[in-house]
mmCIF file of C-alpha atoms (C1' of nucleotides) in Angstrom:
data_model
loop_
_atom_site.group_PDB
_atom_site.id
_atom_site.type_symbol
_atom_site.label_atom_id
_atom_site.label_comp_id
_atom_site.label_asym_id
_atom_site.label_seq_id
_atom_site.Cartn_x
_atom_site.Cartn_y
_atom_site.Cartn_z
ATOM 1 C CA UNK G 1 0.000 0.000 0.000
ATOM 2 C CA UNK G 2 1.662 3.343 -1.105
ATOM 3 C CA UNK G 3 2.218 6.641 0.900
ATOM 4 C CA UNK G 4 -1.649 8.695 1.141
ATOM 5 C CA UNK G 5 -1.058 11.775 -1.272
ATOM 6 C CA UNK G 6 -1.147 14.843 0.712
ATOM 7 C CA UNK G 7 -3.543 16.668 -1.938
ATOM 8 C CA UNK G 8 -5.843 14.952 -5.564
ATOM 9 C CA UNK G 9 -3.419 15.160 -7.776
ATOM 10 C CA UNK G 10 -5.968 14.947 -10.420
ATOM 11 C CA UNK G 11 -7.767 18.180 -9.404
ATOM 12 C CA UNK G 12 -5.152 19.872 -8.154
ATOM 13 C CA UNK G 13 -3.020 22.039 -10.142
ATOM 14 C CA UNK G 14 0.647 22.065 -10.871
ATOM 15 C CA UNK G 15 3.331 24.286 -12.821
ATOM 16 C CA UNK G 16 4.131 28.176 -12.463
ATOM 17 C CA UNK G 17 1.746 30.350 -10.790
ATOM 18 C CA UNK G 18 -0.428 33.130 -12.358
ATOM 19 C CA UNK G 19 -0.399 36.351 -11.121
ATOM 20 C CA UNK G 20 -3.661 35.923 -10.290
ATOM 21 C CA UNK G 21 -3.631 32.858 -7.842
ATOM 22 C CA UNK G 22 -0.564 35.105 -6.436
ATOM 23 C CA UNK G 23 -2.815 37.891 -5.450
ATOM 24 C CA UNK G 24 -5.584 35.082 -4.015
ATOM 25 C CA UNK G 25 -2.900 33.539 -2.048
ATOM 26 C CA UNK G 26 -1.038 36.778 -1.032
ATOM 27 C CA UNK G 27 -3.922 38.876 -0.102
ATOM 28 C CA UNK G 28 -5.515 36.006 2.139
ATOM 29 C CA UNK G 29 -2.772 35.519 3.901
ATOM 30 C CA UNK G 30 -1.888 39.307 4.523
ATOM 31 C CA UNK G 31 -5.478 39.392 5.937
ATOM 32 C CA UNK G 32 -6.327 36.359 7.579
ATOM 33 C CA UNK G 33 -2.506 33.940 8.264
ATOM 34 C CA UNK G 34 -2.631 30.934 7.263
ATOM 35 C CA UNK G 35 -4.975 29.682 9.667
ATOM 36 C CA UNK G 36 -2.512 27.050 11.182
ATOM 37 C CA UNK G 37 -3.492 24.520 8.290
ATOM 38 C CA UNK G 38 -1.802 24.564 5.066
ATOM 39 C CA UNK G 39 -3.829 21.525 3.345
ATOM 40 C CA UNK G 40 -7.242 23.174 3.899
ATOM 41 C CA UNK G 41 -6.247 26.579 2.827
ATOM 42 C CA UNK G 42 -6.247 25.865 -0.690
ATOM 43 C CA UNK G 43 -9.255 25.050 -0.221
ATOM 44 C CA UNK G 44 -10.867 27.605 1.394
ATOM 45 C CA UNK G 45 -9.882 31.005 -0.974
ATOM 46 C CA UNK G 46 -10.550 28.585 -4.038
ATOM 47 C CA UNK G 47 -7.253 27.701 -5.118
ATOM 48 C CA UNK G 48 -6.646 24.329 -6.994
ATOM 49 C CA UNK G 49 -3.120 24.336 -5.331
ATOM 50 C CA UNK G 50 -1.757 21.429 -3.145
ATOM 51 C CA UNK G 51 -1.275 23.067 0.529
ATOM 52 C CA UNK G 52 2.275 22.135 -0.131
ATOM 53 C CA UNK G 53 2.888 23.901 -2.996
ATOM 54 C CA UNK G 54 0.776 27.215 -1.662
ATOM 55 C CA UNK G 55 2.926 27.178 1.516
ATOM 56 C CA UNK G 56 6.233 26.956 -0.607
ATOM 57 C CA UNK G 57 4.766 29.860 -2.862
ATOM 58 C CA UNK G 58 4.330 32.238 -0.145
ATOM 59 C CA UNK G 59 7.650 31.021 1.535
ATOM 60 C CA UNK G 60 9.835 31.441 -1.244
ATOM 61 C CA UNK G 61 8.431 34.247 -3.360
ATOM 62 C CA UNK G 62 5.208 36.112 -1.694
ATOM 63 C CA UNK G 63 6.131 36.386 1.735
ATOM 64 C CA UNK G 64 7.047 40.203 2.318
ATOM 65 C CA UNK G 65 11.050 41.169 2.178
ATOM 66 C CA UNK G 66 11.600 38.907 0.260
ATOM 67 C CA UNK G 67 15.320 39.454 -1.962
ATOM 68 C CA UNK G 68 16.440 37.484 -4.768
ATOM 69 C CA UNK G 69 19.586 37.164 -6.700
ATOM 70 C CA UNK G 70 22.406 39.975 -6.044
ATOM 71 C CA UNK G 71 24.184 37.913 -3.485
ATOM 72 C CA UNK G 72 26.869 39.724 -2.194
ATOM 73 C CA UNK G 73 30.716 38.839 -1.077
ATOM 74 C CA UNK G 74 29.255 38.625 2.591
ATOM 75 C CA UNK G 75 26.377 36.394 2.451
ATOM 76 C CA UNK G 76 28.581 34.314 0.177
ATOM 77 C CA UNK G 77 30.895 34.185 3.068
ATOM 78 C CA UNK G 78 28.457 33.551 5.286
ATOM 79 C CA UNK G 79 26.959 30.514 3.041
ATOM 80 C CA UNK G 80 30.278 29.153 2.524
ATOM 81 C CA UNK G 81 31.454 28.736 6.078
ATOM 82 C CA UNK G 82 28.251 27.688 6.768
ATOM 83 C CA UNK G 83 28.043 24.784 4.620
ATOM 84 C CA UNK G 84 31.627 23.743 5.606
ATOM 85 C CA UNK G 85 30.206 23.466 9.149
ATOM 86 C CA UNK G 86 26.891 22.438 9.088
ATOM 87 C CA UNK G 87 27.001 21.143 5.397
ATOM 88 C CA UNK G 88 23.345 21.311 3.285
ATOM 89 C CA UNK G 89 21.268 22.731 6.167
ATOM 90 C CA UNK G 90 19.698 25.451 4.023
ATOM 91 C CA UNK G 91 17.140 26.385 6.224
ATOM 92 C CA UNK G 92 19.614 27.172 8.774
ATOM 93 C CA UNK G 93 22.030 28.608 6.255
ATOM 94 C CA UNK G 94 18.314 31.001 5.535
ATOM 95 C CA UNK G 95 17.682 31.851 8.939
ATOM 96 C CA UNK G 96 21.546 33.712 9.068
ATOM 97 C CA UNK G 97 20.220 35.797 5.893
ATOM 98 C CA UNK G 98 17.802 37.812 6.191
ATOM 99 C CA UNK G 99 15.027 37.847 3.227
ATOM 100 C CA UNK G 100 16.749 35.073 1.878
ATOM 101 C CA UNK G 101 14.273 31.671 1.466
ATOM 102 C CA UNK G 102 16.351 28.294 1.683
ATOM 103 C CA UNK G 103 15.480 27.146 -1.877
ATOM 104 C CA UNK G 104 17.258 30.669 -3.118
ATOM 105 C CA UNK G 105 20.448 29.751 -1.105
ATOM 106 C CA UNK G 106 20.127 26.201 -2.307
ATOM 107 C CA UNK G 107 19.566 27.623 -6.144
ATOM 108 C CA UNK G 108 22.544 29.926 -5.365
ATOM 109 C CA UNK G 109 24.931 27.281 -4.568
ATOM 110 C CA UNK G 110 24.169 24.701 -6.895
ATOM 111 C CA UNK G 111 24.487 26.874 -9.663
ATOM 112 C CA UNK G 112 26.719 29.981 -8.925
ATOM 113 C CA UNK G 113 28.232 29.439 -5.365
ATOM 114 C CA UNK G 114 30.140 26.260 -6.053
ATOM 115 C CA UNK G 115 31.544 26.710 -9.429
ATOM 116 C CA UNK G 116 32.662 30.239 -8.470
ATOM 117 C CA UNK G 117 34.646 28.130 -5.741
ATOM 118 C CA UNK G 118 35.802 25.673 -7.009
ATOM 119 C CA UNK G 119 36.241 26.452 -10.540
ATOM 120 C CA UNK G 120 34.056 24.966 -13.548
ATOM 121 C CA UNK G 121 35.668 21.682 -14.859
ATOM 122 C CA UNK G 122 32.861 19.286 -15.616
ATOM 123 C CA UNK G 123 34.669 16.043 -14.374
ATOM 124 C CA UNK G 124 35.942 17.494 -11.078
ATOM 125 C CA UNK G 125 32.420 18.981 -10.760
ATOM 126 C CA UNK G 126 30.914 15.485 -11.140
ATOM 127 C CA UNK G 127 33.045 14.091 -8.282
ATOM 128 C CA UNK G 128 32.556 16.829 -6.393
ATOM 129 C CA UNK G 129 29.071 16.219 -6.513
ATOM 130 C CA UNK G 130 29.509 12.851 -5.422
ATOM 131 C CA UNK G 131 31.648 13.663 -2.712
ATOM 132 C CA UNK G 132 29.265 16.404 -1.220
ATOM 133 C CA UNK G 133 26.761 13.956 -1.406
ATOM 134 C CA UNK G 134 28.969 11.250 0.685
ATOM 135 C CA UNK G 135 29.672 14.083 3.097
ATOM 136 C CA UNK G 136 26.586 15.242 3.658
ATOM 137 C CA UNK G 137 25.469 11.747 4.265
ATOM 138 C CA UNK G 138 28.988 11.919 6.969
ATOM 139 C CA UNK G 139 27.415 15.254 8.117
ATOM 140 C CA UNK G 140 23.706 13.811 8.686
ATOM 141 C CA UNK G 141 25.076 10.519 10.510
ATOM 142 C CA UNK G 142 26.896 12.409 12.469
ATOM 143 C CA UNK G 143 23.958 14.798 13.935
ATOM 144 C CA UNK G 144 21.394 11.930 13.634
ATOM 145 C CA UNK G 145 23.870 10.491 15.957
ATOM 146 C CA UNK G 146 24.004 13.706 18.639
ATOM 147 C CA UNK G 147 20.094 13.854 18.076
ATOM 148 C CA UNK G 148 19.809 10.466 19.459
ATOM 149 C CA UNK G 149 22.052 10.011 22.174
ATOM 150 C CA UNK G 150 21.330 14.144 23.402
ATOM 151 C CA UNK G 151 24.456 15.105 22.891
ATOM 152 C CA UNK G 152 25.354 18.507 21.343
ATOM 153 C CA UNK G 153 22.323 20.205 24.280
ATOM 154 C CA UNK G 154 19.447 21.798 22.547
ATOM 155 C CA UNK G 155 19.530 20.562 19.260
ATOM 156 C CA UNK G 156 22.457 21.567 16.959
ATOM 157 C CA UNK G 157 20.112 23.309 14.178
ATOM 158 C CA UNK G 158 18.048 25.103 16.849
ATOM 159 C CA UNK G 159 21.801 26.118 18.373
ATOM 160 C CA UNK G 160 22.695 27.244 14.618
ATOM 161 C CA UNK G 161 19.432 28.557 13.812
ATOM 162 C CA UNK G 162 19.789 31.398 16.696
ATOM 163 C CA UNK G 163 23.058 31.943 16.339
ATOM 164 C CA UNK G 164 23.922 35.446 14.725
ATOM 165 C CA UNK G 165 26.164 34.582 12.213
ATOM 166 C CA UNK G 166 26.250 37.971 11.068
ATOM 167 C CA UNK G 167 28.385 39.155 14.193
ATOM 168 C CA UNK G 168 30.940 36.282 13.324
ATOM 169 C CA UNK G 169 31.184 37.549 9.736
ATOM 170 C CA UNK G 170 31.272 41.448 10.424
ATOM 171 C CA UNK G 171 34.864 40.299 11.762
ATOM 172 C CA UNK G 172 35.786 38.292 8.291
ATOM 173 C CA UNK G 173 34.227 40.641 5.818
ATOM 174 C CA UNK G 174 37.597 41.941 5.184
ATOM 175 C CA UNK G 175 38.734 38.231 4.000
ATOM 176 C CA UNK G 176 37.826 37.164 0.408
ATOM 177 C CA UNK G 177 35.753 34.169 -0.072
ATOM 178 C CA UNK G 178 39.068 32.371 -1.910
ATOM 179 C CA UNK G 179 41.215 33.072 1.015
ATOM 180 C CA UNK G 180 39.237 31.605 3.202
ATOM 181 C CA UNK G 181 39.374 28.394 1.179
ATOM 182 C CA UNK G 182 42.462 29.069 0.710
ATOM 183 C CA UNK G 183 43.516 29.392 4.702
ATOM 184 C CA UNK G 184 41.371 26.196 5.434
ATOM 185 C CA UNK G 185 43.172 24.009 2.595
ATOM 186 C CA UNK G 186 46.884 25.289 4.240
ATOM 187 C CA UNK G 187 45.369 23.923 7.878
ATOM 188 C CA UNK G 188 42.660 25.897 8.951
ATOM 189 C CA UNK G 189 44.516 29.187 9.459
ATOM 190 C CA UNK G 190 41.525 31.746 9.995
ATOM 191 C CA UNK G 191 43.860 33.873 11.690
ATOM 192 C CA UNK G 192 43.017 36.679 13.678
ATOM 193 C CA UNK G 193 39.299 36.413 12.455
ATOM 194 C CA UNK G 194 37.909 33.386 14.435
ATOM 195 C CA UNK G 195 36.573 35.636 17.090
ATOM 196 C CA UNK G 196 34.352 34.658 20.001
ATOM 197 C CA UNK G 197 31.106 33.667 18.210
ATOM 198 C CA UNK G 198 32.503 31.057 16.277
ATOM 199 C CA UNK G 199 33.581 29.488 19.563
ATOM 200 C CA UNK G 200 30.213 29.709 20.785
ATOM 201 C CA UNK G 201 28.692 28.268 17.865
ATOM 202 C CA UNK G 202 30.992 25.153 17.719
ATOM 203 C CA UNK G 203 30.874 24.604 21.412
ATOM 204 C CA UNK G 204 27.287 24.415 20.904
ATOM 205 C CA UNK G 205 27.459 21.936 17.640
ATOM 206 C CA UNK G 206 29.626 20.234 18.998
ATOM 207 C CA UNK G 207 29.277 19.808 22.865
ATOM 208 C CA UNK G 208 32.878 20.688 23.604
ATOM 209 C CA UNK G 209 33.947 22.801 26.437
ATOM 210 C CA UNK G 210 33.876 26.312 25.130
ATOM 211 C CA UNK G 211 37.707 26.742 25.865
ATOM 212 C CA UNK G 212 38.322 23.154 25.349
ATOM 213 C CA UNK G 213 41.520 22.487 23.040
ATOM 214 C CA UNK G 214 39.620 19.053 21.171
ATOM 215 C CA UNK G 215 41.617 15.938 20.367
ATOM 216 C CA UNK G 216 40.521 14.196 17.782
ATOM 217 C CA UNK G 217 41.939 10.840 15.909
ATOM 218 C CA UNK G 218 42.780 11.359 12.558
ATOM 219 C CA UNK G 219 40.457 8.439 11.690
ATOM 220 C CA UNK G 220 36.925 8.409 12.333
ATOM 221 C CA UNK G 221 34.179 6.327 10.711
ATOM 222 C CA UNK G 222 31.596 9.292 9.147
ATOM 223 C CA UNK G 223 29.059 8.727 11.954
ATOM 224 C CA UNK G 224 31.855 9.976 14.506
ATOM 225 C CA UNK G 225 33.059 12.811 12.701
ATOM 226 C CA UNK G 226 32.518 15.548 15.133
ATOM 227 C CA UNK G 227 31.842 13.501 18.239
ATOM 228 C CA UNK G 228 35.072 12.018 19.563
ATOM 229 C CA UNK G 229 32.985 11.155 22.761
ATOM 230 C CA UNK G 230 30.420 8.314 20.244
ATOM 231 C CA UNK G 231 33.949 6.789 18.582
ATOM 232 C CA UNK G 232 34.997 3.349 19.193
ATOM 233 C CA UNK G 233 37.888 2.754 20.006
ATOM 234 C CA UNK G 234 40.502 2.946 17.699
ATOM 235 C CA UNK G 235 42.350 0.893 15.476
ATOM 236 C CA UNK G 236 45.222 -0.731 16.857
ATOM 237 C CA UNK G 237 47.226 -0.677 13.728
ATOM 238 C CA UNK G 238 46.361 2.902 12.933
ATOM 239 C CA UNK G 239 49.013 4.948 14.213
ATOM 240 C CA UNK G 240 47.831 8.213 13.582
ATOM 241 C CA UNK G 241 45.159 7.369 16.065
ATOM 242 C CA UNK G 242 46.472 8.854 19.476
ATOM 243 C CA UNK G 243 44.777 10.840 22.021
ATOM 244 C CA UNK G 244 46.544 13.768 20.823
ATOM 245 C CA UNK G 245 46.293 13.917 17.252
ATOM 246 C CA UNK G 246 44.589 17.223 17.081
ATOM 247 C CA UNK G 247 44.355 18.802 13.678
ATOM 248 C CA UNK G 248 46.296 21.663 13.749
ATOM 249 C CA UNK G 249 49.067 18.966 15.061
ATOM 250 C CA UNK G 250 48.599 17.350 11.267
ATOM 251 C CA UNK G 251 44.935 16.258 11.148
ATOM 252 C CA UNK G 252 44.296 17.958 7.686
ATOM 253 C CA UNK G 253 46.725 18.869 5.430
ATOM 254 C CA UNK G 254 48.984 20.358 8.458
ATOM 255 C CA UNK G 255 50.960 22.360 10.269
ATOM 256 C CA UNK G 256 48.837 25.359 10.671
ATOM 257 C CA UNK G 257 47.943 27.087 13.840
ATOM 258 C CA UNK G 258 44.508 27.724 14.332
ATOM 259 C CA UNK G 259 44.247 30.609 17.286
ATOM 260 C CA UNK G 260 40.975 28.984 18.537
ATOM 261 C CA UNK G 261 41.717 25.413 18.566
ATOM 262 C CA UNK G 262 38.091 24.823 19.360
ATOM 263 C CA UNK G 263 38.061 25.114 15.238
ATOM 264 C CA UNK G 264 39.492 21.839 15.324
ATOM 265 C CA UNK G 265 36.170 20.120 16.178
ATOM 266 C CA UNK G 266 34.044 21.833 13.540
ATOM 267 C CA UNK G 267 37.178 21.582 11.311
ATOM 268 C CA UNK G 268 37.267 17.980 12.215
ATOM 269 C CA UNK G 269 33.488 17.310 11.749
ATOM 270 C CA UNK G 270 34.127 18.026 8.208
ATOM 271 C CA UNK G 271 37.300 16.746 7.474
ATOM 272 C CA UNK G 272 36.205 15.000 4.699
ATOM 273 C CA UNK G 273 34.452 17.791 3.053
ATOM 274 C CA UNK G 274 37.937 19.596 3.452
ATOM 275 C CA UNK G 275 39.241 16.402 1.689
ATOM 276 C CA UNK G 276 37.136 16.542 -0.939
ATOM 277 C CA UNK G 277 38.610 19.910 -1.377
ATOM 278 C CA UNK G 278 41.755 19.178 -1.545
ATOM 279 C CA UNK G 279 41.108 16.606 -4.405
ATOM 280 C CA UNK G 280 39.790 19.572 -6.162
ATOM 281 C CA UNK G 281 42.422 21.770 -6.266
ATOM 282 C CA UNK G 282 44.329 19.178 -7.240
ATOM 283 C CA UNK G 283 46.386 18.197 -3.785
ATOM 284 C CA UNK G 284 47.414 15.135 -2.473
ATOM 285 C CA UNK G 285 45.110 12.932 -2.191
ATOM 286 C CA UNK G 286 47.074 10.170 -0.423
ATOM 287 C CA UNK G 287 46.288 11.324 3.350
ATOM 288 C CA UNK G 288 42.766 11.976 2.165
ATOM 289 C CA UNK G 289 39.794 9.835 3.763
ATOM 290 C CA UNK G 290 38.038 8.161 1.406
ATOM 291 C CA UNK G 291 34.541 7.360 2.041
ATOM 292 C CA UNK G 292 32.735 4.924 0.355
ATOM 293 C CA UNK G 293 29.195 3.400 0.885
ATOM 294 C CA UNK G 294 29.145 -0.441 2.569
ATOM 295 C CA UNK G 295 27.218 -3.145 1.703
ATOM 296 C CA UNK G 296 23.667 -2.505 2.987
ATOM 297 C CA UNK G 297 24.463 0.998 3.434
ATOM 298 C CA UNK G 298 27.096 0.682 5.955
ATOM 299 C CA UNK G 299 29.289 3.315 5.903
ATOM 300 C CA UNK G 300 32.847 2.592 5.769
ATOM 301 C CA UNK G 301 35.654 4.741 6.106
ATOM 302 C CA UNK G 302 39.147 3.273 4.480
ATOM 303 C CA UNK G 303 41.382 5.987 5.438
ATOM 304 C CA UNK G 304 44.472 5.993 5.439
ATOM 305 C CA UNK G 305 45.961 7.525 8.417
ATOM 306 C CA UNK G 306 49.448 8.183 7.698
ATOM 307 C CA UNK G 307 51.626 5.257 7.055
ATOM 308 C CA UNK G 308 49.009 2.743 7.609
ATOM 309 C CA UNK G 309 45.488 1.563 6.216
ATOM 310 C CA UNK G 310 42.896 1.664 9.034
ATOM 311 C CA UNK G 311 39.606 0.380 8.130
ATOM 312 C CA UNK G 312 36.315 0.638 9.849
ATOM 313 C CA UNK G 313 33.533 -1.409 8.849
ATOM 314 C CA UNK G 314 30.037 -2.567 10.007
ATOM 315 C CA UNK G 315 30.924 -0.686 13.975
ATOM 316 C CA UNK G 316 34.496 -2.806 14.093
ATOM 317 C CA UNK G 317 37.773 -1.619 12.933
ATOM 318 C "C1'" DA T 1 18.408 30.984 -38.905
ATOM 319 C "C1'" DA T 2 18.182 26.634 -36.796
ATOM 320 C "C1'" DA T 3 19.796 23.259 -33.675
ATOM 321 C "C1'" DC T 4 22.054 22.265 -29.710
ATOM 322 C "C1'" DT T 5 23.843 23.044 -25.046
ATOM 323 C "C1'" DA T 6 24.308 25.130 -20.647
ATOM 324 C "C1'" DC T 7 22.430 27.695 -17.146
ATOM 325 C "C1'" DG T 8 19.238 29.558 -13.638
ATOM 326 C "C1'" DC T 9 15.269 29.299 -11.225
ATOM 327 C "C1'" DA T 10 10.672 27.834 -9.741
ATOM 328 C "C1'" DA T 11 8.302 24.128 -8.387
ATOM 329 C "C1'" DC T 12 7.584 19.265 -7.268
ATOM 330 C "C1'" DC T 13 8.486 15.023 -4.696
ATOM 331 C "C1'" DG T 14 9.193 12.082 -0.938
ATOM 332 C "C1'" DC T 15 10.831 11.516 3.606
ATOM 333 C "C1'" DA T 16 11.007 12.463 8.442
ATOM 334 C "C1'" DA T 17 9.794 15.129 12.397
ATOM 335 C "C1'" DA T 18 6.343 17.306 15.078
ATOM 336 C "C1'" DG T 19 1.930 17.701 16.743
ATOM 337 C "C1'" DA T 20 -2.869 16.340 17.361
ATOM 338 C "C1'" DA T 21 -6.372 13.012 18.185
ATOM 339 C "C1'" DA V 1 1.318 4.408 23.468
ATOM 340 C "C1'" DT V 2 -0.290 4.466 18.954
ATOM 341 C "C1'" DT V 3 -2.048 6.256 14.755
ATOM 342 C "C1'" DC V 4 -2.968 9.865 11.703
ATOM 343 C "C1'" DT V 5 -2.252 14.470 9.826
ATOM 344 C "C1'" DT V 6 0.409 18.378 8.838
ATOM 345 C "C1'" DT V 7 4.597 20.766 8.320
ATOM 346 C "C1'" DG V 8 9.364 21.428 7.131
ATOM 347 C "C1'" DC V 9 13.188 20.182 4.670
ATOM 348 C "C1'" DG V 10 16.531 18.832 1.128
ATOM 349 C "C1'" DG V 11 17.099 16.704 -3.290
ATOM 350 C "C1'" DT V 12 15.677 16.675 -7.833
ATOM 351 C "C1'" DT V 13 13.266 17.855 -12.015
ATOM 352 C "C1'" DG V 14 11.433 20.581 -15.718
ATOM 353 C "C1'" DC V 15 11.035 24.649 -18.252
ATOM 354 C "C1'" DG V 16 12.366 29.041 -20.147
ATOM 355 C "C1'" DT V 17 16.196 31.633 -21.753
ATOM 356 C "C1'" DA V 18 20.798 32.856 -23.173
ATOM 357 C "C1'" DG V 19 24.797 31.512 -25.426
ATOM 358 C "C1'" DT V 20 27.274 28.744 -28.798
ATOM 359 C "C1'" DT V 21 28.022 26.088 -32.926
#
DNA sequence: AAACTACGCAACCGCAAAGAA
DNA sequence: ATTCTTTGCGGTTGCGTAGTT
């Protein structure tokens, strides 16, 4: 038995909206809300729209203050460091820019953001893809993971989601998006620019102590990525594996000095996003994790942790 | 000028979480 | 505690347009 559509698909209809059903929708909702029920308000102003689709309408392009396009060097700052920490939360990403909807941001990346990044080569962009998508996957296991055993207090998207990111990035707005990449791919300097916020904001994605220097293995199977507290223990053949392998120490790429080690964690949490990158701009990829999807949808992680395969595998190294 | 390709954006789809009954 | 409904989200698709051959 399949999943109950949420509207008659065979009555409702679909495609661009009119100007007209605009107004209907806009004006009702300026006047009345929403009424607290999406699937009956359709309905009710005499719209043969799915709830879902009116509700994503107003979100995205009726709602008042509204902007679209004309990103500028800021909020792409403020999207990239964003999705290097918290990966393809666009909502979240949203909530940082004002009058920005989460499908614009998403839009904005997928087509502009990323290649203006990381270049436009059609073959690198195709792994890329593929690599964002293993991350992301990394990224989700990993929060699913602090979701369900509490860690990370309060919800890491609600912690993210009231976070002002725009104090953080008042302090960077002098650094050029490139740089930045640039300063991450040479070991996470940020330099004098990690202020206090960012602290704050990792301390609360990540549960460490807000002053807390992490340690981190250099290993970690993508559902512990970020969460050195949920990680088995480690290989025994993987030497890189100590307690005090942080990353500035060598985790990624290096010997830089971040002045707020408490980068580390986020840093670490998406080490293999930073990977990726560094397969993209054409770096070693030898000391690179390599994720790749188990049998059954295990997640594995074969990395290589510097002279020595380690291999984690179905919750056993 | 026509055909083809790439791009950008709006909208749809399905899943999961949250809330109500 | 369970089931059902609604909402929110992220991934993906489809269409219109601009650029290229």
């Amino acid at each position: 038995m399949g999943r109950a559509p949420c509207c008659d698909k065979a009555t409702v209809k679909k495609g661009p909206w009119s100007p007209e059903e605009d107004a209907t929708l806009k004006s009702y909702i300026e006047e009345n809300g929403t009424g607290g029920n999406w699937i009956a308000l359709p309905q009710k102003i005499g719209l043969k729209r799915c709830g879902k689709s009116c509700r994503l309408r107003w979100l995205n392009y009726l709602r008042p203050n509204i902007r679209h396009g004309g990103f500028s060097e800021e909020e792409d700052r403020i999207i990239l460091s964003l999705y290097i920490s918290i990966g393809s939360r666009w909502s979240i990403i949203a909530a940082q820019l004002p009058g920005r909807t989460d499908n614009d941001i998403k839009n904005y990346w997928n087509t502009k953001l990323k290649k203006k990044l990381f270049g436009k080569q059609s073959r690198r962009d195709q792994r890329q893809h593929q690599f964002m998508r293993q991350a992301a996957a990394a990224s989700d296991g990993m929060m699913k993971q602090e979701a369900a055993t509490g860690e990370a207090a309060g919800s890491s998207s609600m912690a993210v989601a009231n976070y002002n990111w725009h104090h953080h990035h008042q302090a960077m707005a002098a650094v050029p998006v490139q740089p930045i990449l640039g300063s991450i791919m040479e070991g996470h300097r940020a330099g004098d620019e990690v202020d206090e916020s960012i602290r704050k904001l990792l301390y609360k994605l990540g549960g460490a102590g807000p002053s807390t220097a992490l340690s981190v293995p250099q290993c970690v199977p993508p559902m512990y990525c970020g969460s050195p507290a949920l990680m088995p223990p480690p290989p025994p053949s993987c030497p890189a594996v100590d307690t005090g392998t942080s990353l500035d120490e060598g985790g990624v790429q290096g010997s830089g000095v971040l002045p707020a080690l408490e980068m580390d964690h986020s840093f670490h949490f998406n080490q293999v996003k930073l990977d990726g990158l560094e397969s993209f701009f054409g770096m070693s990829t030898d000391q690179s994790m390599r994720w790749s999807e188990g049998d059954g949808g295990t997640s594995r992680c074969s990395g290589i942790c510097g002279v020595r395969p380690c291999h984690w595998a179905n919750g056993v190294w």
